[in-house]
Short mmCIF file of C-alpha atoms in Angstrom, two decimals:
data_model
loop_
_atom_site.label_atom_id
_atom_site.label_comp_id
_atom_site.label_asym_id
_atom_site.label_seq_id
_atom_site.Cartn_x
_atom_site.Cartn_y
_atom_site.Cartn_z
CA UNK O 1 -16.46 30.66 -2.56
CA UNK O 2 -12.71 30.81 -2.32
CA UNK O 3 -10.52 27.91 -3.29
CA UNK O 4 -7.08 26.59 -2.49
CA UNK O 5 -5.50 25.19 -5.65
CA UNK O 6 -2.25 23.26 -5.56
CA UNK O 7 -0.17 23.12 -8.73
CA UNK O 8 1.87 19.96 -8.72
CA UNK O 9 3.57 17.46 -11.03
CA UNK O 10 5.87 15.04 -9.27
CA UNK O 11 8.63 15.53 -11.78
CA UNK O 12 10.74 18.66 -11.67
CA UNK O 13 11.15 21.10 -14.50
CA UNK O 14 7.81 20.60 -16.23
CA UNK O 15 6.59 24.12 -15.50
CA UNK O 16 4.83 24.15 -12.13
CA UNK O 17 6.21 27.54 -11.16
CA UNK O 18 5.57 29.08 -14.57
CA UNK O 19 2.04 27.72 -14.51
CA UNK O 20 1.43 29.03 -10.98
CA UNK O 21 2.67 32.48 -11.93
CA UNK O 22 0.68 32.67 -15.13
CA UNK O 23 -2.59 31.16 -13.96
CA UNK O 24 -2.42 33.38 -10.87
CA UNK O 25 -1.75 36.45 -12.96
CA UNK O 26 -4.54 35.60 -15.37
CA UNK O 27 -7.02 35.15 -12.50
CA UNK O 28 -5.97 38.51 -11.07
CA UNK O 29 -6.38 40.11 -14.50
CA UNK O 30 -9.98 38.94 -14.57
CA UNK O 31 -10.59 40.76 -11.33
CA UNK O 32 -10.06 38.10 -8.68
CA UNK O 33 -8.19 38.43 -5.42
CA UNK O 34 -5.33 35.97 -5.77
CA UNK O 35 -2.41 34.98 -3.58
CA UNK O 36 0.45 32.88 -4.90
CA UNK O 37 2.09 30.78 -2.21
CA UNK O 38 5.55 29.37 -2.86
CA UNK O 39 5.65 26.04 -1.00
CA UNK O 40 9.11 25.19 -2.31
CA UNK O 41 10.98 26.09 0.87
CA UNK O 42 14.73 26.22 0.35
CA UNK O 43 14.44 26.33 -3.45
CA UNK O 44 12.13 29.22 -3.99
CA UNK O 45 11.59 30.38 -7.57
CA UNK O 46 8.17 31.88 -7.78
CA UNK O 47 9.39 35.28 -6.57
CA UNK O 48 12.02 35.30 -9.32
CA UNK O 49 9.55 34.32 -12.02
CA UNK O 50 7.20 37.05 -10.80
CA UNK O 51 10.05 39.58 -10.62
CA UNK O 52 9.35 40.30 -6.95
CA UNK O 53 12.52 38.91 -5.43
CA UNK O 54 13.88 42.27 -4.32
CA UNK O 55 10.80 43.04 -2.25
CA UNK O 56 10.95 40.05 0.09
CA UNK O 57 11.27 40.98 3.76
CA UNK O 58 9.40 38.22 5.54
CA UNK O 59 8.53 34.79 4.22
CA UNK O 60 6.22 31.83 4.79
CA UNK O 61 8.37 30.31 7.55
CA UNK O 62 8.43 33.65 9.41
CA UNK O 63 4.63 33.66 9.34
CA UNK O 64 4.35 30.06 10.50
CA UNK O 65 6.85 30.60 13.30
CA UNK O 66 5.15 33.78 14.40
CA UNK O 67 7.93 36.26 13.66
CA UNK O 68 5.57 38.43 11.64
CA UNK O 69 1.92 38.83 10.80
CA UNK O 70 0.57 37.24 7.64
CA UNK O 71 -0.14 40.67 6.18
CA UNK O 72 3.48 41.71 6.57
CA UNK O 73 4.79 38.78 4.55
CA UNK O 74 2.40 39.26 1.63
CA UNK O 75 3.96 41.10 -1.31
CA UNK O 76 1.53 43.06 -3.45
CA UNK O 77 2.23 42.92 -7.15
CA UNK O 78 1.88 46.53 -8.25
CA UNK O 79 1.39 45.63 -11.90
CA UNK O 80 -1.74 43.54 -11.33
CA UNK O 81 -4.59 44.51 -9.06
CA UNK O 82 -5.44 41.90 -6.47
CA UNK O 83 -2.32 39.76 -6.95
CA UNK O 84 -0.18 38.92 -3.95
CA UNK O 85 2.80 36.65 -3.33
CA UNK O 86 3.73 34.80 -0.17
CA UNK O 87 7.36 33.80 -0.75
CA UNK O 88 9.10 30.73 0.66
CA UNK O 89 12.13 30.91 2.90
CA UNK O 90 15.39 30.33 1.13
CA UNK O 91 17.60 29.53 4.11
CA UNK O 92 15.46 26.73 5.54
CA UNK O 93 14.21 23.42 4.20
CA UNK O 94 10.91 21.58 3.86
CA UNK O 95 10.95 20.34 7.45
CA UNK O 96 10.55 23.93 8.68
CA UNK O 97 6.77 23.63 8.39
CA UNK O 98 4.28 20.84 9.01
CA UNK O 99 1.15 19.95 7.03
CA UNK O 100 -0.99 21.16 9.95
CA UNK O 101 0.70 24.55 9.91
CA UNK O 102 0.22 24.82 6.15
CA UNK O 103 -3.44 23.93 6.49
CA UNK O 104 -3.87 26.67 9.09
CA UNK O 105 -2.07 29.13 6.85
CA UNK O 106 -4.13 28.38 3.74
CA UNK O 107 -7.31 28.49 5.81
CA UNK O 108 -6.54 32.01 6.96
CA UNK O 109 -5.55 33.07 3.42
CA UNK O 110 -8.84 31.68 2.14
CA UNK O 111 -10.72 34.21 4.22
CA UNK O 112 -9.15 37.10 2.35
CA UNK O 113 -8.62 35.80 -1.17
CA UNK O 114 -10.73 34.22 -3.91
CA UNK O 115 -7.92 31.93 -4.99
CA UNK O 116 -4.95 30.62 -3.02
CA UNK O 117 -2.51 29.11 -5.51
CA UNK O 118 0.17 26.85 -4.10
CA UNK O 119 3.31 26.19 -6.08
CA UNK O 120 4.22 22.66 -5.00
CA UNK O 121 7.83 21.46 -4.98
CA UNK O 122 8.87 18.45 -7.08
CA UNK O 123 8.86 15.07 -5.38
CA UNK O 124 6.45 13.26 -3.10
CA UNK O 125 8.10 13.92 0.25
CA UNK O 126 7.48 16.41 3.03
CA UNK O 127 7.26 19.42 0.69
CA UNK O 128 4.53 17.76 -1.35
CA UNK O 129 2.64 16.73 1.77
CA UNK O 130 2.84 20.28 3.10
CA UNK O 131 1.61 21.77 -0.16
CA UNK O 132 -1.43 19.52 -0.53
CA UNK O 133 -2.44 19.67 3.15
CA UNK O 134 -4.92 22.48 2.74
CA UNK O 135 -5.75 22.12 -0.94
CA UNK O 136 -9.32 21.89 -2.23
CA UNK O 137 -8.31 21.01 -5.76
CA UNK O 138 -5.22 20.28 -7.77
CA UNK O 139 -3.87 21.10 -11.20
CA UNK O 140 -1.40 18.46 -12.31
CA UNK O 141 1.16 19.74 -14.79
CA UNK O 142 2.88 17.35 -17.16
CA UNK O 143 4.79 17.51 -20.40
CA UNK O 144 4.16 15.01 -23.20
CA UNK O 145 7.09 12.85 -22.11
CA UNK O 146 6.83 9.32 -20.78
CA UNK O 147 8.73 10.11 -17.58
CA UNK O 148 6.67 13.18 -16.75
CA UNK O 149 3.43 11.32 -17.43
CA UNK O 150 4.55 8.45 -15.22
CA UNK O 151 5.23 10.84 -12.34
CA UNK O 152 1.96 12.66 -12.91
CA UNK O 153 0.18 9.31 -12.66
CA UNK O 154 1.85 8.66 -9.30
CA UNK O 155 0.92 12.12 -8.08
CA UNK O 156 -2.72 11.70 -9.08
CA UNK O 157 -2.80 8.45 -7.12
CA UNK O 158 -1.30 10.16 -4.07
CA UNK O 159 -3.71 13.09 -4.34
CA UNK O 160 -6.61 10.64 -4.45
CA UNK O 161 -5.32 8.82 -1.39
CA UNK O 162 -5.15 12.18 0.42
CA UNK O 163 -8.76 12.82 -0.47
CA UNK O 164 -8.22 15.36 -3.26
CA UNK O 165 -10.33 14.06 -6.11
CA UNK O 166 -10.93 17.37 -7.88
CA UNK O 167 -7.86 17.05 -10.06
CA UNK O 168 -7.34 18.42 -13.54
CA UNK O 169 -4.57 18.12 -16.04
CA UNK O 170 -2.40 20.71 -17.78
CA UNK O 171 -0.19 19.49 -20.60
CA UNK O 172 2.68 21.90 -20.95
CA UNK O 173 5.30 22.42 -23.66
CA UNK O 174 3.43 20.71 -26.46
CA UNK O 175 5.20 20.95 -29.79
CA UNK O 176 2.58 20.40 -32.40
CA UNK O 177 5.00 19.80 -35.25
CA UNK O 178 6.66 17.00 -33.27
CA UNK O 179 3.30 15.47 -32.41
CA UNK O 180 2.38 15.54 -36.08
CA UNK O 181 5.58 13.73 -36.96
CA UNK O 182 4.79 11.15 -34.30
CA UNK O 183 7.89 12.08 -32.29
CA UNK O 184 5.95 13.34 -29.30
CA UNK O 185 3.09 11.84 -27.32
CA UNK O 186 -0.23 13.19 -28.49
CA UNK O 187 -2.53 14.86 -25.98
CA UNK O 188 -5.04 12.05 -26.40
CA UNK O 189 -2.44 9.48 -25.31
CA UNK O 190 -1.58 11.44 -22.19
CA UNK O 191 -5.22 11.89 -21.25
CA UNK O 192 -5.91 8.23 -21.92
CA UNK O 193 -3.22 7.12 -19.49
CA UNK O 194 -3.98 9.60 -16.73
CA UNK O 195 -7.76 9.43 -17.14
CA UNK O 196 -8.50 12.83 -15.59
CA UNK O 197 -10.08 15.94 -17.10
CA UNK O 198 -7.90 18.12 -19.24
CA UNK O 199 -8.06 21.78 -18.29
CA UNK O 200 -5.45 23.17 -20.63
CA UNK O 201 -2.80 22.57 -23.24
CA UNK O 202 0.11 25.01 -23.36
CA UNK O 203 2.29 25.14 -26.44
CA UNK O 204 6.06 25.18 -26.19
CA UNK O 205 6.88 28.85 -26.57
CA UNK O 206 10.32 30.45 -26.58
CA UNK O 207 8.79 33.66 -25.30
CA UNK O 208 8.04 31.94 -22.00
CA UNK O 209 11.76 31.62 -21.35
CA UNK O 210 12.21 35.31 -22.10
CA UNK O 211 9.31 36.47 -19.94
CA UNK O 212 10.32 34.15 -17.10
CA UNK O 213 13.84 35.55 -17.10
CA UNK O 214 12.51 39.09 -17.11
CA UNK O 215 10.07 38.34 -14.31
CA UNK O 216 7.03 39.27 -16.37
CA UNK O 217 4.30 36.64 -16.58
CA UNK O 218 3.40 35.76 -20.17
CA UNK O 219 -0.28 35.73 -19.28
CA UNK O 220 -0.13 39.51 -19.28
CA UNK O 221 1.16 39.64 -22.84
CA UNK O 222 -1.68 39.92 -25.30
CA UNK O 223 0.01 38.33 -28.30
CA UNK O 224 1.75 35.38 -26.63
CA UNK O 225 0.19 32.04 -27.58
CA UNK O 226 1.30 30.41 -24.32
CA UNK O 227 -0.02 33.44 -22.45
CA UNK O 228 -3.37 32.98 -24.18
CA UNK O 229 -3.36 29.31 -23.18
CA UNK O 230 -2.76 30.25 -19.53
CA UNK O 231 -5.55 32.86 -19.64
CA UNK O 232 -7.87 30.17 -20.99
CA UNK O 233 -6.86 27.83 -18.17
CA UNK O 234 -7.69 30.57 -15.66
CA UNK O 235 -11.15 30.94 -17.19
CA UNK O 236 -11.71 27.19 -17.04
CA UNK O 237 -10.57 27.22 -13.40
CA UNK O 238 -13.45 29.62 -12.82
CA UNK O 239 -15.80 27.10 -14.38
CA UNK O 240 -16.26 28.71 -17.79
CA UNK O 241 -16.37 26.56 -20.89
CA UNK O 242 -13.68 27.78 -23.26
CA UNK O 243 -12.77 25.87 -26.42
CA UNK O 244 -9.19 24.61 -26.57
CA UNK O 245 -6.69 26.63 -28.58
CA UNK O 246 -6.09 25.49 -32.10
CA UNK O 247 -2.40 24.75 -31.74
CA UNK O 248 -2.24 23.38 -35.24
CA UNK O 249 -2.78 26.85 -36.66
CA UNK O 250 -0.10 27.36 -39.25
CA UNK O 251 1.52 30.68 -38.86
CA UNK O 252 2.59 31.03 -42.47
CA UNK O 253 0.39 32.42 -45.18
CA UNK O 254 0.25 29.32 -47.35
CA UNK O 255 -0.82 27.21 -44.42
CA UNK O 256 -3.60 29.62 -43.58
CA UNK O 257 -4.70 29.73 -47.20
CA UNK O 258 -4.80 25.93 -47.33
CA UNK O 259 -6.97 25.95 -44.28
CA UNK O 260 -9.38 28.46 -45.73
CA UNK O 261 -9.79 26.32 -48.82
CA UNK O 262 -10.18 23.15 -46.85
CA UNK O 263 -6.86 21.56 -47.65
CA UNK O 264 -5.84 21.66 -44.02
CA UNK O 265 -6.41 18.70 -41.77
CA UNK C 1 14.71 -19.26 43.70
CA UNK C 2 10.96 -19.57 43.86
CA UNK C 3 11.09 -22.76 41.86
CA UNK C 4 7.59 -23.62 42.96
CA UNK C 5 6.17 -21.08 40.58
CA UNK C 6 7.90 -22.22 37.43
CA UNK C 7 5.04 -24.60 36.73
CA UNK C 8 1.50 -23.88 37.83
CA UNK C 9 -1.46 -26.24 37.50
CA UNK C 10 -4.81 -24.66 36.94
CA UNK C 11 -8.12 -26.40 36.80
CA UNK C 12 -10.37 -25.18 34.02
CA UNK C 13 -13.72 -26.29 32.66
CA UNK C 14 -12.02 -28.27 29.93
CA UNK C 15 -9.33 -29.88 32.06
CA UNK C 16 -5.94 -29.02 33.47
CA UNK C 17 -4.08 -25.99 32.22
CA UNK C 18 -0.35 -26.06 32.87
CA UNK C 19 1.22 -22.63 32.96
CA UNK C 20 4.95 -22.73 32.22
CA UNK C 21 7.24 -19.91 33.26
CA UNK C 22 8.23 -17.85 30.30
CA UNK C 23 11.78 -16.94 31.23
CA UNK C 24 13.17 -19.83 33.25
CA UNK C 25 15.55 -22.41 31.88
CA UNK C 26 13.71 -25.30 30.23
CA UNK C 27 15.62 -27.92 32.27
CA UNK C 28 14.49 -26.29 35.49
CA UNK C 29 10.95 -26.32 34.23
CA UNK C 30 11.19 -30.03 33.45
CA UNK C 31 12.49 -30.75 36.95
CA UNK C 32 9.85 -28.57 38.53
CA UNK C 33 7.14 -30.21 36.46
CA UNK C 34 8.26 -33.68 37.56
CA UNK C 35 8.24 -32.55 41.20
CA UNK C 36 4.81 -30.98 40.89
CA UNK C 37 3.42 -34.19 39.42
CA UNK C 38 4.77 -36.24 42.33
CA UNK C 39 3.37 -33.76 44.82
CA UNK C 40 -0.11 -33.83 43.38
CA UNK C 41 -0.29 -37.60 43.15
CA UNK C 42 -3.03 -37.74 45.73
CA UNK C 43 -5.02 -35.01 44.08
CA UNK C 44 -5.11 -36.51 40.62
CA UNK C 45 -5.59 -40.09 41.73
CA UNK C 46 -7.86 -42.01 39.45
CA UNK C 47 -9.14 -39.04 37.46
CA UNK C 48 -9.04 -38.69 33.70
CA UNK C 49 -8.10 -35.25 32.46
CA UNK C 50 -7.14 -33.33 29.40
CA UNK C 51 -4.11 -31.13 29.52
CA UNK C 52 -3.18 -27.85 27.85
CA UNK C 53 0.19 -26.13 28.06
CA UNK C 54 0.36 -22.38 28.16
CA UNK C 55 2.66 -19.54 29.00
CA UNK C 56 5.67 -20.05 26.77
CA UNK C 57 6.37 -21.09 23.24
CA UNK C 58 8.13 -24.41 22.93
CA UNK C 59 10.20 -25.73 20.11
CA UNK C 60 9.62 -29.13 18.62
CA UNK C 61 12.23 -30.87 20.78
CA UNK C 62 10.93 -29.37 24.00
CA UNK C 63 7.38 -30.39 23.08
CA UNK C 64 8.57 -33.96 22.51
CA UNK C 65 10.34 -34.04 25.86
CA UNK C 66 7.24 -32.83 27.68
CA UNK C 67 5.12 -35.47 25.97
CA UNK C 68 7.70 -38.15 26.84
CA UNK C 69 7.58 -37.06 30.45
CA UNK C 70 3.80 -37.33 30.44
CA UNK C 71 3.91 -40.72 28.80
CA UNK C 72 6.38 -42.11 31.36
CA UNK C 73 4.64 -40.94 34.50
CA UNK C 74 1.97 -42.83 36.38
CA UNK C 75 0.41 -39.99 38.28
CA UNK C 76 -2.26 -38.61 36.01
CA UNK C 77 -4.36 -40.49 33.59
CA UNK C 78 -4.27 -38.09 30.68
CA UNK C 79 -6.86 -38.63 28.02
CA UNK C 80 -5.89 -35.82 25.70
CA UNK C 81 -3.16 -33.23 25.32
CA UNK C 82 -4.16 -30.08 23.48
CA UNK C 83 -2.02 -28.92 20.62
CA UNK C 84 0.87 -26.77 21.72
CA UNK C 85 0.42 -23.12 21.14
CA UNK C 86 2.92 -21.38 19.01
CA UNK C 87 1.26 -17.99 19.29
CA UNK C 88 -0.04 -16.23 22.32
CA UNK C 89 -3.78 -16.42 22.74
CA UNK C 90 -4.13 -12.72 22.06
CA UNK C 91 -2.71 -13.21 18.61
CA UNK C 92 -5.03 -16.13 18.15
CA UNK C 93 -8.00 -13.96 19.03
CA UNK C 94 -6.77 -11.32 16.59
CA UNK C 95 -6.45 -13.94 13.94
CA UNK C 96 -9.96 -15.21 14.54
CA UNK C 97 -11.26 -11.66 14.46
CA UNK C 98 -9.49 -11.13 11.15
CA UNK C 99 -11.00 -14.26 9.64
CA UNK C 100 -14.43 -13.17 10.82
CA UNK C 101 -13.94 -9.72 9.42
CA UNK C 102 -12.86 -11.14 6.08
CA UNK C 103 -15.89 -13.39 5.94
CA UNK C 104 -18.21 -10.47 6.68
CA UNK C 105 -16.57 -8.14 4.21
CA UNK C 106 -17.24 -7.79 0.52
CA UNK C 107 -14.17 -9.89 -0.18
CA UNK C 108 -15.72 -12.99 1.30
CA UNK C 109 -15.00 -14.79 -1.92
CA UNK C 110 -11.41 -15.39 -2.87
CA UNK C 111 -11.47 -12.38 -5.14
CA UNK C 112 -10.49 -8.81 -4.60
CA UNK C 113 -12.06 -6.14 -6.76
CA UNK C 114 -10.11 -2.97 -7.36
CA UNK C 115 -12.33 -0.15 -8.52
CA UNK C 116 -10.59 2.29 -10.83
CA UNK C 117 -7.12 2.75 -12.16
CA UNK C 118 -4.06 1.20 -10.57
CA UNK C 119 -1.70 4.14 -10.92
CA UNK C 120 2.07 4.34 -10.88
CA UNK C 121 3.46 3.45 -7.47
CA UNK C 122 0.26 1.68 -6.45
CA UNK C 123 0.44 -2.00 -5.46
CA UNK C 124 -2.67 -4.15 -5.38
CA UNK C 125 -2.02 -7.47 -3.72
CA UNK C 126 -4.39 -10.24 -2.71
CA UNK C 127 -4.03 -13.88 -1.84
CA UNK C 128 -6.89 -14.87 -4.10
CA UNK C 129 -7.84 -13.49 -7.49
CA UNK C 130 -7.57 -9.80 -8.33
CA UNK C 131 -10.04 -8.14 -10.69
CA UNK C 132 -9.20 -4.59 -11.72
CA UNK C 133 -12.11 -2.55 -13.03
CA UNK C 134 -9.91 -0.13 -14.88
CA UNK C 135 -6.42 0.15 -16.30
CA UNK C 136 -3.14 -0.82 -14.72
CA UNK C 137 -0.89 2.09 -15.63
CA UNK C 138 2.87 1.90 -16.21
CA UNK C 139 4.52 1.74 -12.78
CA UNK C 140 1.46 0.10 -11.22
CA UNK C 141 1.71 -3.41 -9.81
CA UNK C 142 -0.87 -6.14 -9.33
CA UNK C 143 0.07 -9.36 -7.57
CA UNK C 144 -2.27 -12.22 -6.83
CA UNK C 145 -2.11 -15.66 -5.32
CA UNK C 146 -4.57 -16.68 -8.01
CA UNK C 147 -5.52 -15.07 -11.29
CA UNK C 148 -5.37 -11.47 -12.43
CA UNK C 149 -8.14 -10.06 -14.58
CA UNK C 150 -7.84 -6.53 -15.88
CA UNK C 151 -11.00 -5.09 -17.38
CA UNK C 152 -9.01 -2.41 -19.12
CA UNK C 153 -5.49 -2.01 -20.37
CA UNK C 154 -2.62 -3.72 -18.58
CA UNK C 155 0.31 -1.38 -19.09
CA UNK C 156 2.12 -1.94 -15.79
CA UNK C 157 3.25 -5.13 -14.12
CA UNK C 158 1.14 -8.10 -13.11
CA UNK C 159 2.09 -11.30 -11.37
CA UNK C 160 -0.36 -14.19 -11.03
CA UNK C 161 -0.10 -17.52 -9.26
CA UNK C 162 2.14 -16.38 -6.40
CA UNK C 163 0.42 -19.07 -4.39
CA UNK C 164 2.25 -21.90 -6.09
CA UNK C 165 -0.42 -24.44 -5.21
CA UNK C 166 -2.71 -22.63 -7.61
CA UNK C 167 -3.19 -24.70 -10.72
CA UNK C 168 -3.11 -22.97 -14.11
CA UNK C 169 -3.06 -19.34 -13.04
CA UNK C 170 -3.58 -16.78 -15.77
CA UNK C 171 -3.66 -13.07 -16.51
CA UNK C 172 -6.40 -11.62 -18.68
CA UNK C 173 -6.52 -8.07 -19.97
CA UNK C 174 -8.52 -6.23 -22.59
CA UNK C 175 -5.35 -4.64 -23.85
CA UNK C 176 -2.17 -6.48 -23.03
CA UNK C 177 0.74 -4.05 -23.05
CA UNK C 178 2.49 -4.93 -19.81
CA UNK C 179 5.97 -3.81 -18.88
CA UNK C 180 6.46 -7.24 -17.34
CA UNK C 181 4.26 -10.17 -16.45
CA UNK C 182 4.92 -13.02 -14.11
CA UNK C 183 3.13 -16.31 -13.62
CA UNK C 184 4.27 -18.54 -10.78
CA UNK C 185 8.07 -18.59 -11.01
CA UNK C 186 8.30 -17.38 -14.58
CA UNK C 187 8.73 -13.79 -15.61
CA UNK C 188 8.40 -12.43 -19.13
CA UNK C 189 9.11 -9.13 -20.70
CA UNK C 190 8.70 -8.15 -24.28
CA UNK C 191 11.88 -7.73 -26.32
CA UNK C 192 10.89 -4.31 -27.62
CA UNK C 193 9.15 -2.95 -24.57
CA UNK C 194 5.63 -3.92 -25.53
CA UNK C 195 3.92 -7.19 -26.11
CA UNK C 196 2.59 -7.52 -29.56
CA UNK C 197 -0.48 -9.59 -29.22
CA UNK C 198 -1.83 -10.86 -32.46
CA UNK C 199 -3.39 -8.67 -35.06
CA UNK C 200 -6.59 -7.73 -33.29
CA UNK C 201 -6.21 -5.42 -30.35
CA UNK C 202 -9.85 -5.14 -29.42
CA UNK C 203 -10.31 -8.60 -28.03
CA UNK C 204 -9.07 -9.63 -24.61
CA UNK C 205 -5.77 -11.43 -24.32
CA UNK C 206 -4.74 -14.15 -21.93
CA UNK C 207 -1.30 -14.90 -20.55
CA UNK C 208 -0.75 -18.39 -19.21
CA UNK C 209 1.98 -20.83 -18.37
CA UNK C 210 2.83 -23.88 -20.42
CA UNK C 211 6.04 -25.85 -19.81
CA UNK C 212 7.47 -23.02 -17.69
CA UNK C 213 6.95 -20.68 -20.63
CA UNK C 214 4.59 -17.72 -20.63
CA UNK C 215 2.31 -17.54 -23.64
CA UNK C 216 0.16 -14.55 -24.58
CA UNK C 217 -2.68 -15.08 -26.99
CA UNK C 218 -6.24 -14.11 -27.64
CA UNK C 219 -8.83 -16.10 -25.79
CA UNK C 220 -10.24 -18.82 -28.01
CA UNK C 221 -10.81 -22.55 -27.97
CA UNK C 222 -7.34 -23.37 -29.24
CA UNK C 223 -5.60 -21.22 -26.68
CA UNK C 224 -7.61 -22.58 -23.78
CA UNK C 225 -6.89 -26.14 -24.91
CA UNK C 226 -3.21 -25.37 -25.03
CA UNK C 227 -3.32 -23.75 -21.63
CA UNK C 228 -5.18 -26.60 -19.94
CA UNK C 229 -3.12 -29.34 -21.53
#
C-alpha cells in the first residue's frame, strides 16, 4: 500500500529538506521504491541536497503543464536503488500549480512508488496547500525552539482542518548538553504542547552540514548519529517499533565507564 | 412618471399590506400615499384593518412621518400597525432558520464545547460559555460572551465576558499559564511572561474580575467569596 507523505514545519530552516532527503534515502536503502518530490517551486533545494542538480532537464511544472511525460522528469539516483527525485521549477513560483494538479500528480506517482515524499515549502500559503493536497500522512519537523514549536502547532491545526490526521512529529537539531543544562526545551515539553506522536529525535550534528553541502545524504553514512536517527525514522514510518536513540550517550571514556558502573543518570 | 405605482395596497389575510417603492424619493411616496388613501375612501369605508409596510427600509424619521400621516387621516380606521421592518423578509427567514438550527443542534444550551486542543492560529468564539476539552496552546485564542472553562492547560489567550451584560464572568483552567487573559474590558498579562499561580499547580485556577482588576487564584471558598462580593 503506497503512501504520500508530506514533510512540513511551517517555520523555515528547521530541516524539512534535509529530513526529506534522508528519510527518503533511508527508505530506499531498505528496498522501497521512493520518489522525492520538491514542492518548493521557485526555491528548490532538494536537488542540491541530494547532489542531483546537474541532472535536471524537466521539472514538476513541466509535467503539470504537459511539456513532458512524468517519466522524463524523474531523476534516478544512481547511488541508491529505487530512489527518484522530481525536482521543482526554479524560474516559476508557487502559483504555477494548483492543489488539484498536485493531487493528480501524487496519485499517478503512487501507482509506481511505495513512498511519495513531498518536501513542503515553509509558510501556510499556496505552496503549503499544494504540498498537502494529495498527502495521506504528514511528518511535522520542528526544532526545540519556542518559535518553531509555535509554527508546528499552527501547521498541525491546519493539517487537521484539511483532513490529515495521521501526523507525526520529528524533533530536529536536539542538543542534549543544552537540554541537560536547561537551556533548551526538552523533548517532553515539545511533545506535551503539540500532543501528537513522536516518530523521531535527530541530534544536532555538524556532519549534516558537511554531507548536505556535498550532496550526500547522511542516512547513507553508517557512523553518523544523525544518519542513524533518520534511518530509525524510516523504519518507524514503515510501522516498525524501534527504540529511540540514546542521545545522552557520552562519547568520552569516563562517561561510558560511569554508565557501566551505574553512576550515569 | 408612473407615480401610481409608488405605493401599492395589497389585501392579505392579516390586513392591508402597503408596498412602498424602493427607489423613489420619500416625499413623492408620501404624496402618492396621501392620494391613494383619498382615492380608496369608498373602498375602506367603515372597515377596521391592520396595516403592514413593506418594500423599503425606513429610517426613524420617515417611520414617524408615515405614522403621523395615518393618525391625521380619516379614511381608514386602522386598528394596528405592524412593526416596521428593518430587514428584508428573506433575511428574517434566514434568521429564523438559524435560530431553529441552533436550538436543534448540540449547542442548544448557551455553551459551546470544543473537543481537543485549540492550536496556534485557531480562534474559538461563542456568544455563551466556551468549554475546551483540551489545552489552549500558545497562539490559540478563546473568546466567549460568558465564561471560559479550560479542562487542560491555558497557555494561549482567553477573553471572557465579552457580552458586557454578563455578571461575574470568569476563566477557569487546570493549568493557568496564559499569554494574556481578558475579562470584560480588562486585560492582564503577567510581568514575566507567565502567571505564577500559587504554590500548587495541580489544582484548577480561576481568573475573575474585582474592582476592574483581574485576580487569579485557586478555587476555594475564600476566592469565590471575594469574586462574588
